[in-house]
JSON list of C-alpha atoms in Angstrom, two decimals:
[
{"chain": "A", "resi": 1, "resn": "LYS", "atom": "CA", "xyz": [3.10, -3.44, -23.28]},
{"chain": "A", "resi": 2, "resn": "GLN", "atom": "CA", "xyz": [3.43, -1.80, -19.89]},
{"chain": "A", "resi": 3, "resn": "GLU", "atom": "CA", "xyz": [5.28, 1.52, -19.89]},
{"chain": "A", "resi": 4, "resn": "VAL", "atom": "CA", "xyz": [6.15, 3.60, -16.85]},
{"chain": "A", "resi": 5, "resn": "THR", "atom": "CA", "xyz": [6.81, 7.34, -17.05]},
{"chain": "A", "resi": 6, "resn": "GLN", "atom": "CA", "xyz": [8.11, 9.61, -14.34]},
{"chain": "A", "resi": 7, "resn": "ILE", "atom": "CA", "xyz": [7.76, 13.37, -14.34]},
{"chain": "A", "resi": 8, "resn": "PRO", "atom": "CA", "xyz": [9.71, 15.51, -13.76]},
{"chain": "A", "resi": 9, "resn": "ALA", "atom": "CA", "xyz": [13.03, 13.97, -14.80]},
{"chain": "A", "resi": 10, "resn": "ALA", "atom": "CA", "xyz": [14.88, 16.27, -12.42]},
{"chain": "A", "resi": 11, "resn": "LEU", "atom": "CA", "xyz": [13.88, 18.55, -9.58]},
{"chain": "A", "resi": 12, "resn": "SER", "atom": "CA", "xyz": [15.77, 21.00, -7.41]},
{"chain": "A", "resi": 13, "resn": "VAL", "atom": "CA", "xyz": [14.11, 22.47, -4.31]},
{"chain": "A", "resi": 14, "resn": "PRO", "atom": "CA", "xyz": [15.17, 24.40, -1.21]},
{"chain": "A", "resi": 15, "resn": "GLU", "atom": "CA", "xyz": [15.26, 22.55, 2.08]},
{"chain": "A", "resi": 16, "resn": "GLY", "atom": "CA", "xyz": [11.94, 22.39, 3.93]},
{"chain": "A", "resi": 17, "resn": "GLU", "atom": "CA", "xyz": [9.69, 22.29, 0.89]},
{"chain": "A", "resi": 18, "resn": "ASN", "atom": "CA", "xyz": [6.98, 19.70, 0.45]},
{"chain": "A", "resi": 19, "resn": "LEU", "atom": "CA", "xyz": [7.18, 18.06, -2.93]},
{"chain": "A", "resi": 20, "resn": "VAL", "atom": "CA", "xyz": [5.38, 15.59, -5.17]},
{"chain": "A", "resi": 21, "resn": "LEU", "atom": "CA", "xyz": [6.91, 13.13, -7.60]},
{"chain": "A", "resi": 22, "resn": "ASN", "atom": "CA", "xyz": [4.70, 11.63, -10.29]},
{"chain": "A", "resi": 23, "resn": "CYS", "atom": "CA", "xyz": [4.56, 8.21, -11.88]},
{"chain": "A", "resi": 24, "resn": "SER", "atom": "CA", "xyz": [2.20, 7.04, -14.60]},
{"chain": "A", "resi": 25, "resn": "PHE", "atom": "CA", "xyz": [1.74, 3.60, -16.13]},
{"chain": "A", "resi": 26, "resn": "THR", "atom": "CA", "xyz": [-0.17, 2.47, -19.20]},
{"chain": "A", "resi": 27, "resn": "ASP", "atom": "CA", "xyz": [-1.74, -0.81, -18.04]},
{"chain": "A", "resi": 28, "resn": "SER", "atom": "CA", "xyz": [-3.76, -0.90, -14.82]},
{"chain": "A", "resi": 29, "resn": "ALA", "atom": "CA", "xyz": [-3.48, -4.68, -14.48]},
{"chain": "A", "resi": 30, "resn": "ILE", "atom": "CA", "xyz": [-0.78, -4.71, -11.82]},
{"chain": "A", "resi": 31, "resn": "TYR", "atom": "CA", "xyz": [-0.01, -6.67, -8.65]},
{"chain": "A", "resi": 32, "resn": "ASN", "atom": "CA", "xyz": [1.58, -3.72, -6.91]},
{"chain": "A", "resi": 33, "resn": "LEU", "atom": "CA", "xyz": [3.59, -0.54, -7.34]},
{"chain": "A", "resi": 34, "resn": "GLN", "atom": "CA", "xyz": [6.81, 0.22, -5.54]},
{"chain": "A", "resi": 35, "resn": "TRP", "atom": "CA", "xyz": [8.85, 3.36, -4.98]},
{"chain": "A", "resi": 36, "resn": "PHE", "atom": "CA", "xyz": [12.62, 3.05, -4.66]},
{"chain": "A", "resi": 37, "resn": "ARG", "atom": "CA", "xyz": [15.43, 5.42, -3.85]},
{"chain": "A", "resi": 38, "resn": "GLN", "atom": "CA", "xyz": [18.84, 5.18, -5.54]},
{"chain": "A", "resi": 39, "resn": "ASP", "atom": "CA", "xyz": [21.90, 7.09, -4.38]},
{"chain": "A", "resi": 40, "resn": "PRO", "atom": "CA", "xyz": [24.61, 7.79, -6.97]},
{"chain": "A", "resi": 41, "resn": "GLY", "atom": "CA", "xyz": [26.45, 4.64, -8.05]},
{"chain": "A", "resi": 42, "resn": "LYS", "atom": "CA", "xyz": [24.52, 2.49, -5.61]},
{"chain": "A", "resi": 43, "resn": "GLY", "atom": "CA", "xyz": [21.72, -0.02, -5.58]},
{"chain": "A", "resi": 44, "resn": "LEU", "atom": "CA", "xyz": [18.06, 0.58, -4.92]},
{"chain": "A", "resi": 45, "resn": "THR", "atom": "CA", "xyz": [16.40, 0.89, -1.55]},
{"chain": "A", "resi": 46, "resn": "SER", "atom": "CA", "xyz": [12.70, 0.14, -1.27]},
{"chain": "A", "resi": 47, "resn": "LEU", "atom": "CA", "xyz": [10.71, 3.04, 0.20]},
{"chain": "A", "resi": 48, "resn": "LEU", "atom": "CA", "xyz": [7.07, 2.07, -0.10]},
{"chain": "A", "resi": 49, "resn": "LEU", "atom": "CA", "xyz": [5.12, -0.76, -1.69]},
{"chain": "A", "resi": 50, "resn": "ILE", "atom": "CA", "xyz": [1.42, -0.36, -2.50]},
{"chain": "A", "resi": 51, "resn": "GLN", "atom": "CA", "xyz": [-0.63, -3.45, -3.26]},
{"chain": "A", "resi": 52, "resn": "SER", "atom": "CA", "xyz": [-3.16, -3.12, -6.08]},
{"chain": "A", "resi": 53, "resn": "SER", "atom": "CA", "xyz": [-6.02, -3.18, -3.57]},
{"chain": "A", "resi": 54, "resn": "GLN", "atom": "CA", "xyz": [-4.58, -0.30, -1.55]},
{"chain": "A", "resi": 55, "resn": "ARG", "atom": "CA", "xyz": [-4.86, 3.45, -2.12]},
{"chain": "A", "resi": 56, "resn": "GLU", "atom": "CA", "xyz": [-1.84, 4.68, -0.21]},
{"chain": "A", "resi": 57, "resn": "GLN", "atom": "CA", "xyz": [1.06, 3.85, 2.07]},
{"chain": "A", "resi": 58, "resn": "THR", "atom": "CA", "xyz": [2.94, 6.04, 4.52]},
{"chain": "A", "resi": 59, "resn": "SER", "atom": "CA", "xyz": [6.38, 5.84, 6.07]},
{"chain": "A", "resi": 60, "resn": "GLY", "atom": "CA", "xyz": [7.65, 8.77, 8.09]},
{"chain": "A", "resi": 61, "resn": "ARG", "atom": "CA", "xyz": [7.75, 11.84, 5.87]},
{"chain": "A", "resi": 62, "resn": "LEU", "atom": "CA", "xyz": [6.85, 9.81, 2.78]},
{"chain": "A", "resi": 63, "resn": "ASN", "atom": "CA", "xyz": [3.38, 9.12, 1.47]},
{"chain": "A", "resi": 64, "resn": "ALA", "atom": "CA", "xyz": [2.65, 7.23, -1.73]},
{"chain": "A", "resi": 65, "resn": "SER", "atom": "CA", "xyz": [-0.76, 7.05, -3.38]},
{"chain": "A", "resi": 66, "resn": "LEU", "atom": "CA", "xyz": [-2.06, 4.76, -6.09]},
{"chain": "A", "resi": 67, "resn": "ASP", "atom": "CA", "xyz": [-4.93, 5.34, -8.52]},
{"chain": "A", "resi": 68, "resn": "LYS", "atom": "CA", "xyz": [-5.03, 2.23, -10.67]},
{"chain": "A", "resi": 69, "resn": "SER", "atom": "CA", "xyz": [-7.92, 3.35, -12.82]},
{"chain": "A", "resi": 70, "resn": "SER", "atom": "CA", "xyz": [-6.06, 6.42, -14.03]},
{"chain": "A", "resi": 71, "resn": "GLY", "atom": "CA", "xyz": [-2.68, 4.67, -14.06]},
{"chain": "A", "resi": 72, "resn": "ARG", "atom": "CA", "xyz": [-1.05, 7.11, -11.65]},
{"chain": "A", "resi": 73, "resn": "SER", "atom": "CA", "xyz": [0.94, 7.16, -8.46]},
{"chain": "A", "resi": 74, "resn": "THR", "atom": "CA", "xyz": [2.44, 10.04, -6.52]},
{"chain": "A", "resi": 75, "resn": "LEU", "atom": "CA", "xyz": [5.18, 10.12, -3.93]},
{"chain": "A", "resi": 76, "resn": "TYR", "atom": "CA", "xyz": [4.80, 12.97, -1.48]},
{"chain": "A", "resi": 77, "resn": "ILE", "atom": "CA", "xyz": [7.84, 14.04, 0.54]},
{"chain": "A", "resi": 78, "resn": "ALA", "atom": "CA", "xyz": [7.14, 16.36, 3.44]},
{"chain": "A", "resi": 79, "resn": "ALA", "atom": "CA", "xyz": [9.63, 18.88, 4.78]},
{"chain": "A", "resi": 80, "resn": "SER", "atom": "CA", "xyz": [12.41, 17.87, 2.41]},
{"chain": "A", "resi": 81, "resn": "GLN", "atom": "CA", "xyz": [16.00, 17.61, 3.67]},
{"chain": "A", "resi": 82, "resn": "PRO", "atom": "CA", "xyz": [19.38, 17.58, 1.87]},
{"chain": "A", "resi": 83, "resn": "GLY", "atom": "CA", "xyz": [19.64, 13.89, 2.78]},
{"chain": "A", "resi": 84, "resn": "ASP", "atom": "CA", "xyz": [16.62, 13.24, 0.55]},
{"chain": "A", "resi": 85, "resn": "SER", "atom": "CA", "xyz": [18.74, 14.06, -2.50]},
{"chain": "A", "resi": 86, "resn": "ALA", "atom": "CA", "xyz": [18.73, 10.95, -4.69]},
{"chain": "A", "resi": 87, "resn": "THR", "atom": "CA", "xyz": [17.02, 9.44, -7.71]},
{"chain": "A", "resi": 88, "resn": "TYR", "atom": "CA", "xyz": [13.52, 8.15, -7.03]},
{"chain": "A", "resi": 89, "resn": "LEU", "atom": "CA", "xyz": [12.31, 5.24, -9.12]},
{"chain": "A", "resi": 90, "resn": "CYS", "atom": "CA", "xyz": [8.79, 3.97, -9.58]},
{"chain": "A", "resi": 91, "resn": "ALA", "atom": "CA", "xyz": [8.19, 0.34, -10.59]},
{"chain": "A", "resi": 92, "resn": "VAL", "atom": "CA", "xyz": [5.04, -1.64, -11.36]},
{"chain": "A", "resi": 93, "resn": "ALA", "atom": "CA", "xyz": [4.58, -5.39, -11.29]},
{"chain": "A", "resi": 94, "resn": "PRO", "atom": "CA", "xyz": [2.29, -6.28, -14.21]},
{"chain": "A", "resi": 95, "resn": "ILE", "atom": "CA", "xyz": [-0.10, -9.19, -13.98]},
{"chain": "A", "resi": 96, "resn": "THR", "atom": "CA", "xyz": [1.20, -11.51, -16.68]},
{"chain": "A", "resi": 97, "resn": "SER", "atom": "CA", "xyz": [0.74, -15.21, -16.61]},
{"chain": "A", "resi": 98, "resn": "GLY", "atom": "CA", "xyz": [3.77, -17.13, -15.37]},
{"chain": "A", "resi": 99, "resn": "THR", "atom": "CA", "xyz": [6.09, -14.21, -14.80]},
{"chain": "A", "resi": 100, "resn": "TYR", "atom": "CA", "xyz": [6.83, -11.89, -11.93]},
{"chain": "A", "resi": 101, "resn": "LYS", "atom": "CA", "xyz": [8.87, -8.83, -12.66]},
{"chain": "A", "resi": 102, "resn": "TYR", "atom": "CA", "xyz": [8.95, -5.11, -12.19]},
{"chain": "A", "resi": 103, "resn": "ILE", "atom": "CA", "xyz": [8.83, -2.54, -14.97]},
{"chain": "A", "resi": 104, "resn": "PHE", "atom": "CA", "xyz": [10.74, 0.58, -13.98]},
{"chain": "A", "resi": 105, "resn": "GLY", "atom": "CA", "xyz": [10.44, 4.24, -14.88]},
{"chain": "A", "resi": 106, "resn": "THR", "atom": "CA", "xyz": [13.51, 6.32, -15.72]},
{"chain": "A", "resi": 107, "resn": "GLY", "atom": "CA", "xyz": [13.37, 8.08, -12.37]},
{"chain": "A", "resi": 108, "resn": "THR", "atom": "CA", "xyz": [13.23, 11.59, -10.96]},
{"chain": "A", "resi": 109, "resn": "ARG", "atom": "CA", "xyz": [16.57, 13.03, -9.86]},
{"chain": "A", "resi": 110, "resn": "LEU", "atom": "CA", "xyz": [15.94, 15.13, -6.76]},
{"chain": "A", "resi": 111, "resn": "LYS", "atom": "CA", "xyz": [18.30, 17.67, -5.28]},
{"chain": "A", "resi": 112, "resn": "VAL", "atom": "CA", "xyz": [17.40, 19.37, -1.99]},
{"chain": "A", "resi": 113, "resn": "LEU", "atom": "CA", "xyz": [19.45, 22.49, -1.38]},
{"chain": "A", "resi": 114, "resn": "ALA", "atom": "CA", "xyz": [20.55, 23.41, 2.13]},
{"chain": "B", "resi": 1, "resn": "GLU", "atom": "CA", "xyz": [23.13, -2.82, 3.99]},
{"chain": "B", "resi": 2, "resn": "THR", "atom": "CA", "xyz": [20.27, -4.65, 2.31]},
{"chain": "B", "resi": 3, "resn": "GLY", "atom": "CA", "xyz": [21.57, -8.18, 2.83]},
{"chain": "B", "resi": 4, "resn": "VAL", "atom": "CA", "xyz": [22.53, -8.50, -0.84]},
{"chain": "B", "resi": 5, "resn": "THR", "atom": "CA", "xyz": [26.22, -8.22, -1.72]},
{"chain": "B", "resi": 6, "resn": "GLN", "atom": "CA", "xyz": [27.84, -7.96, -5.13]},
{"chain": "B", "resi": 7, "resn": "THR", "atom": "CA", "xyz": [31.44, -8.36, -6.23]},
{"chain": "B", "resi": 8, "resn": "PRO", "atom": "CA", "xyz": [33.35, -6.80, -7.76]},
{"chain": "B", "resi": 9, "resn": "ARG", "atom": "CA", "xyz": [31.98, -3.29, -7.32]},
{"chain": "B", "resi": 10, "resn": "HIS", "atom": "CA", "xyz": [33.88, -2.04, -10.36]},
{"chain": "B", "resi": 11, "resn": "LEU", "atom": "CA", "xyz": [35.15, -3.95, -13.39]},
{"chain": "B", "resi": 12, "resn": "VAL", "atom": "CA", "xyz": [36.98, -2.84, -16.51]},
{"chain": "B", "resi": 13, "resn": "MET", "atom": "CA", "xyz": [37.39, -5.43, -19.24]},
{"chain": "B", "resi": 14, "resn": "GLY", "atom": "CA", "xyz": [38.37, -5.68, -22.85]},
{"chain": "B", "resi": 15, "resn": "MET", "atom": "CA", "xyz": [36.06, -7.10, -25.49]},
{"chain": "B", "resi": 16, "resn": "THR", "atom": "CA", "xyz": [37.96, -10.40, -25.60]},
{"chain": "B", "resi": 17, "resn": "ASN", "atom": "CA", "xyz": [38.07, -10.97, -21.84]},
{"chain": "B", "resi": 18, "resn": "LYS", "atom": "CA", "xyz": [35.99, -13.40, -19.82]},
{"chain": "B", "resi": 19, "resn": "LYS", "atom": "CA", "xyz": [34.85, -12.30, -16.37]},
{"chain": "B", "resi": 20, "resn": "SER", "atom": "CA", "xyz": [32.13, -13.11, -13.86]},
{"chain": "B", "resi": 21, "resn": "LEU", "atom": "CA", "xyz": [29.95, -11.04, -11.57]},
{"chain": "B", "resi": 22, "resn": "LYS", "atom": "CA", "xyz": [28.90, -12.51, -8.26]},
{"chain": "B", "resi": 23, "resn": "CYS", "atom": "CA", "xyz": [25.84, -11.86, -6.12]},
{"chain": "B", "resi": 24, "resn": "GLU", "atom": "CA", "xyz": [25.10, -13.31, -2.69]},
{"chain": "B", "resi": 25, "resn": "GLN", "atom": "CA", "xyz": [22.05, -12.82, -0.51]},
{"chain": "B", "resi": 26, "resn": "HIS", "atom": "CA", "xyz": [21.70, -13.52, 3.21]},
{"chain": "B", "resi": 27, "resn": "LEU", "atom": "CA", "xyz": [17.96, -12.98, 3.45]},
{"chain": "B", "resi": 28, "resn": "GLY", "atom": "CA", "xyz": [16.68, -16.51, 2.98]},
{"chain": "B", "resi": 29, "resn": "HIS", "atom": "CA", "xyz": [15.06, -15.63, -0.33]},
{"chain": "B", "resi": 30, "resn": "ASN", "atom": "CA", "xyz": [14.42, -18.10, -3.12]},
{"chain": "B", "resi": 31, "resn": "ALA", "atom": "CA", "xyz": [14.14, -15.75, -6.09]},
{"chain": "B", "resi": 32, "resn": "MET", "atom": "CA", "xyz": [17.08, -13.83, -7.56]},
{"chain": "B", "resi": 33, "resn": "TYR", "atom": "CA", "xyz": [17.31, -11.33, -10.41]},
{"chain": "B", "resi": 34, "resn": "TRP", "atom": "CA", "xyz": [19.85, -9.64, -12.67]},
{"chain": "B", "resi": 35, "resn": "TYR", "atom": "CA", "xyz": [19.12, -6.11, -13.91]},
{"chain": "B", "resi": 36, "resn": "LYS", "atom": "CA", "xyz": [21.02, -3.81, -16.24]},
{"chain": "B", "resi": 37, "resn": "GLN", "atom": "CA", "xyz": [20.99, -0.04, -15.67]},
{"chain": "B", "resi": 38, "resn": "SER", "atom": "CA", "xyz": [22.31, 2.07, -18.52]},
{"chain": "B", "resi": 39, "resn": "ALA", "atom": "CA", "xyz": [22.54, 5.85, -18.52]},
{"chain": "B", "resi": 40, "resn": "LYS", "atom": "CA", "xyz": [19.23, 7.58, -19.28]},
{"chain": "B", "resi": 41, "resn": "LYS", "atom": "CA", "xyz": [17.37, 4.26, -19.63]},
{"chain": "B", "resi": 42, "resn": "PRO", "atom": "CA", "xyz": [14.98, 2.48, -17.27]},
{"chain": "B", "resi": 43, "resn": "LEU", "atom": "CA", "xyz": [16.26, -0.45, -15.29]},
{"chain": "B", "resi": 44, "resn": "GLU", "atom": "CA", "xyz": [16.02, -3.54, -17.52]},
{"chain": "B", "resi": 45, "resn": "LEU", "atom": "CA", "xyz": [15.32, -6.99, -16.13]},
{"chain": "B", "resi": 46, "resn": "MET", "atom": "CA", "xyz": [17.72, -9.56, -17.61]},
{"chain": "B", "resi": 47, "resn": "PHE", "atom": "CA", "xyz": [17.16, -12.86, -15.81]},
{"chain": "B", "resi": 48, "resn": "VAL", "atom": "CA", "xyz": [15.00, -14.32, -13.05]},
{"chain": "B", "resi": 49, "resn": "TYR", "atom": "CA", "xyz": [15.73, -17.46, -11.04]},
{"chain": "B", "resi": 50, "resn": "ASN", "atom": "CA", "xyz": [13.24, -19.08, -8.72]},
{"chain": "B", "resi": 51, "resn": "PHE", "atom": "CA", "xyz": [14.45, -22.00, -6.56]},
{"chain": "B", "resi": 52, "resn": "LYS", "atom": "CA", "xyz": [17.60, -22.19, -8.77]},
{"chain": "B", "resi": 53, "resn": "GLU", "atom": "CA", "xyz": [15.58, -22.55, -11.95]},
{"chain": "B", "resi": 54, "resn": "GLN", "atom": "CA", "xyz": [15.68, -19.85, -14.62]},
{"chain": "B", "resi": 55, "resn": "THR", "atom": "CA", "xyz": [12.16, -18.58, -15.17]},
{"chain": "B", "resi": 56, "resn": "GLU", "atom": "CA", "xyz": [12.83, -15.47, -17.21]},
{"chain": "B", "resi": 57, "resn": "ASN", "atom": "CA", "xyz": [15.31, -14.55, -19.92]},
{"chain": "B", "resi": 58, "resn": "ASN", "atom": "CA", "xyz": [14.42, -11.14, -21.24]},
{"chain": "B", "resi": 59, "resn": "SER", "atom": "CA", "xyz": [15.94, -11.66, -24.72]},
{"chain": "B", "resi": 60, "resn": "VAL", "atom": "CA", "xyz": [19.44, -11.19, -23.35]},
{"chain": "B", "resi": 61, "resn": "PRO", "atom": "CA", "xyz": [22.35, -11.83, -25.78]},
{"chain": "B", "resi": 62, "resn": "SER", "atom": "CA", "xyz": [24.20, -15.09, -25.25]},
{"chain": "B", "resi": 63, "resn": "ARG", "atom": "CA", "xyz": [27.41, -13.24, -24.34]},
{"chain": "B", "resi": 64, "resn": "PHE", "atom": "CA", "xyz": [25.73, -12.92, -20.91]},
{"chain": "B", "resi": 65, "resn": "SER", "atom": "CA", "xyz": [25.42, -16.30, -19.21]},
{"chain": "B", "resi": 66, "resn": "PRO", "atom": "CA", "xyz": [23.78, -16.57, -15.78]},
{"chain": "B", "resi": 67, "resn": "GLU", "atom": "CA", "xyz": [24.35, -19.32, -13.24]},
{"chain": "B", "resi": 68, "resn": "CYS", "atom": "CA", "xyz": [22.47, -20.00, -10.01]},
{"chain": "B", "resi": 69, "resn": "PRO", "atom": "CA", "xyz": [24.10, -22.89, -8.10]},
{"chain": "B", "resi": 70, "resn": "ASN", "atom": "CA", "xyz": [21.86, -22.40, -5.05]},
{"chain": "B", "resi": 71, "resn": "SER", "atom": "CA", "xyz": [19.24, -19.98, -3.78]},
{"chain": "B", "resi": 72, "resn": "SER", "atom": "CA", "xyz": [21.84, -17.76, -2.11]},
{"chain": "B", "resi": 73, "resn": "HIS", "atom": "CA", "xyz": [24.24, -17.25, -5.00]},
{"chain": "B", "resi": 74, "resn": "LEU", "atom": "CA", "xyz": [23.87, -15.87, -8.50]},
{"chain": "B", "resi": 75, "resn": "PHE", "atom": "CA", "xyz": [26.56, -15.34, -11.10]},
{"chain": "B", "resi": 76, "resn": "LEU", "atom": "CA", "xyz": [26.67, -13.53, -14.41]},
{"chain": "B", "resi": 77, "resn": "HIS", "atom": "CA", "xyz": [29.40, -14.82, -16.72]},
{"chain": "B", "resi": 78, "resn": "LEU", "atom": "CA", "xyz": [30.57, -12.33, -19.33]},
{"chain": "B", "resi": 79, "resn": "HIS", "atom": "CA", "xyz": [32.46, -13.01, -22.56]},
{"chain": "B", "resi": 80, "resn": "THR", "atom": "CA", "xyz": [33.15, -11.09, -25.77]},
{"chain": "B", "resi": 81, "resn": "LEU", "atom": "CA", "xyz": [31.21, -8.09, -24.57]},
{"chain": "B", "resi": 82, "resn": "GLN", "atom": "CA", "xyz": [30.67, -4.90, -26.54]},
{"chain": "B", "resi": 83, "resn": "PRO", "atom": "CA", "xyz": [31.27, -1.31, -25.39]},
{"chain": "B", "resi": 84, "resn": "GLU", "atom": "CA", "xyz": [27.48, -0.76, -25.29]},
{"chain": "B", "resi": 85, "resn": "ASP", "atom": "CA", "xyz": [27.31, -3.39, -22.54]},
{"chain": "B", "resi": 86, "resn": "SER", "atom": "CA", "xyz": [28.96, -0.90, -20.19]},
{"chain": "B", "resi": 87, "resn": "ALA", "atom": "CA", "xyz": [26.43, -0.27, -17.42]},
{"chain": "B", "resi": 88, "resn": "LEU", "atom": "CA", "xyz": [25.59, -0.80, -13.77]},
{"chain": "B", "resi": 89, "resn": "TYR", "atom": "CA", "xyz": [24.57, -4.42, -13.21]},
{"chain": "B", "resi": 90, "resn": "LEU", "atom": "CA", "xyz": [22.28, -4.89, -10.25]},
{"chain": "B", "resi": 91, "resn": "CYS", "atom": "CA", "xyz": [21.35, -8.08, -8.47]},
{"chain": "B", "resi": 92, "resn": "ALA", "atom": "CA", "xyz": [18.17, -8.40, -6.42]},
{"chain": "B", "resi": 93, "resn": "SER", "atom": "CA", "xyz": [16.43, -11.07, -4.37]},
{"chain": "B", "resi": 94, "resn": "SER", "atom": "CA", "xyz": [12.96, -11.64, -2.98]},
{"chain": "B", "resi": 95, "resn": "HIS", "atom": "CA", "xyz": [10.72, -14.27, -1.51]},
{"chain": "B", "resi": 96, "resn": "SER", "atom": "CA", "xyz": [9.26, -16.41, -4.23]},
{"chain": "B", "resi": 97, "resn": "PRO", "atom": "CA", "xyz": [6.04, -15.01, -5.60]},
{"chain": "B", "resi": 98, "resn": "GLY", "atom": "CA", "xyz": [2.90, -16.35, -4.01]},
{"chain": "B", "resi": 99, "resn": "GLN", "atom": "CA", "xyz": [-0.42, -16.90, -5.68]},
{"chain": "B", "resi": 100, "resn": "GLY", "atom": "CA", "xyz": [-1.41, -13.59, -7.23]},
{"chain": "B", "resi": 101, "resn": "SER", "atom": "CA", "xyz": [1.27, -11.54, -5.55]},
{"chain": "B", "resi": 102, "resn": "ILE", "atom": "CA", "xyz": [4.82, -10.31, -5.95]},
{"chain": "B", "resi": 103, "resn": "ASP", "atom": "CA", "xyz": [7.03, -9.52, -3.03]},
{"chain": "B", "resi": 104, "resn": "THR", "atom": "CA", "xyz": [9.36, -6.56, -2.66]},
{"chain": "B", "resi": 105, "resn": "GLN", "atom": "CA", "xyz": [12.84, -6.97, -4.07]},
{"chain": "B", "resi": 106, "resn": "TYR", "atom": "CA", "xyz": [16.04, -6.17, -2.21]},
{"chain": "B", "resi": 107, "resn": "PHE", "atom": "CA", "xyz": [18.89, -4.85, -4.30]},
{"chain": "B", "resi": 108, "resn": "GLY", "atom": "CA", "xyz": [22.64, -5.12, -4.04]},
{"chain": "B", "resi": 109, "resn": "PRO", "atom": "CA", "xyz": [24.94, -2.11, -4.61]},
{"chain": "B", "resi": 110, "resn": "GLY", "atom": "CA", "xyz": [25.70, -3.12, -8.19]},
{"chain": "B", "resi": 111, "resn": "THR", "atom": "CA", "xyz": [28.80, -3.73, -10.29]},
{"chain": "B", "resi": 112, "resn": "ARG", "atom": "CA", "xyz": [29.88, -0.82, -12.48]},
{"chain": "B", "resi": 113, "resn": "LEU", "atom": "CA", "xyz": [31.11, -2.48, -15.69]},
{"chain": "B", "resi": 114, "resn": "THR", "atom": "CA", "xyz": [33.17, -0.71, -18.33]},
{"chain": "B", "resi": 115, "resn": "VAL", "atom": "CA", "xyz": [33.93, -2.51, -21.60]},
{"chain": "B", "resi": 116, "resn": "LEU", "atom": "CA", "xyz": [36.81, -1.05, -23.56]}
]
């Protein structure tokens, strides 16, 4: 059974720091991996999606990497800003016959201090 | 705005009430999803609909009853809920999965449900 773990559970950093969020998953048979952002009491916003054949994706100050063989992904945020404060969720889409769904981690709650 | 709307945004109900959650998407997607997000737990998939047909029921209790009248609308009918059902209920939509692929999902803002 696929399990997704995110470390750390919470992180507080001063503005301007570069930071790395970690995601690990137990089964490497996945279609893709996606990083989401969730603001308090709100829905999820997709940040980056990495297909299983890809190694990384970049969008602005965000860079996500995928190492399927080791079951790991990292989300790198450069020059963090207070507006980056949110919960970051990692989700994997396992390859299972006849279904298509994401398995989510519990998230990393990030606070960037001004 | 993601193109997925949910109403109501907040709902308080007693255990004997019957209520419904509504989700609407304006993205031209054919797949729609209900998720439950409880405190300190990962997001849990509840139901999946593809072209109005239910394709996934993740062992959800029968007190939750989904309905998908068309590809743009999804409902979650609630009756005789328990206090532990209090959570954020999120709706999402996506293009239907292709051969060997899964598309990104777009989420609504959620309905915060409190069961007294």
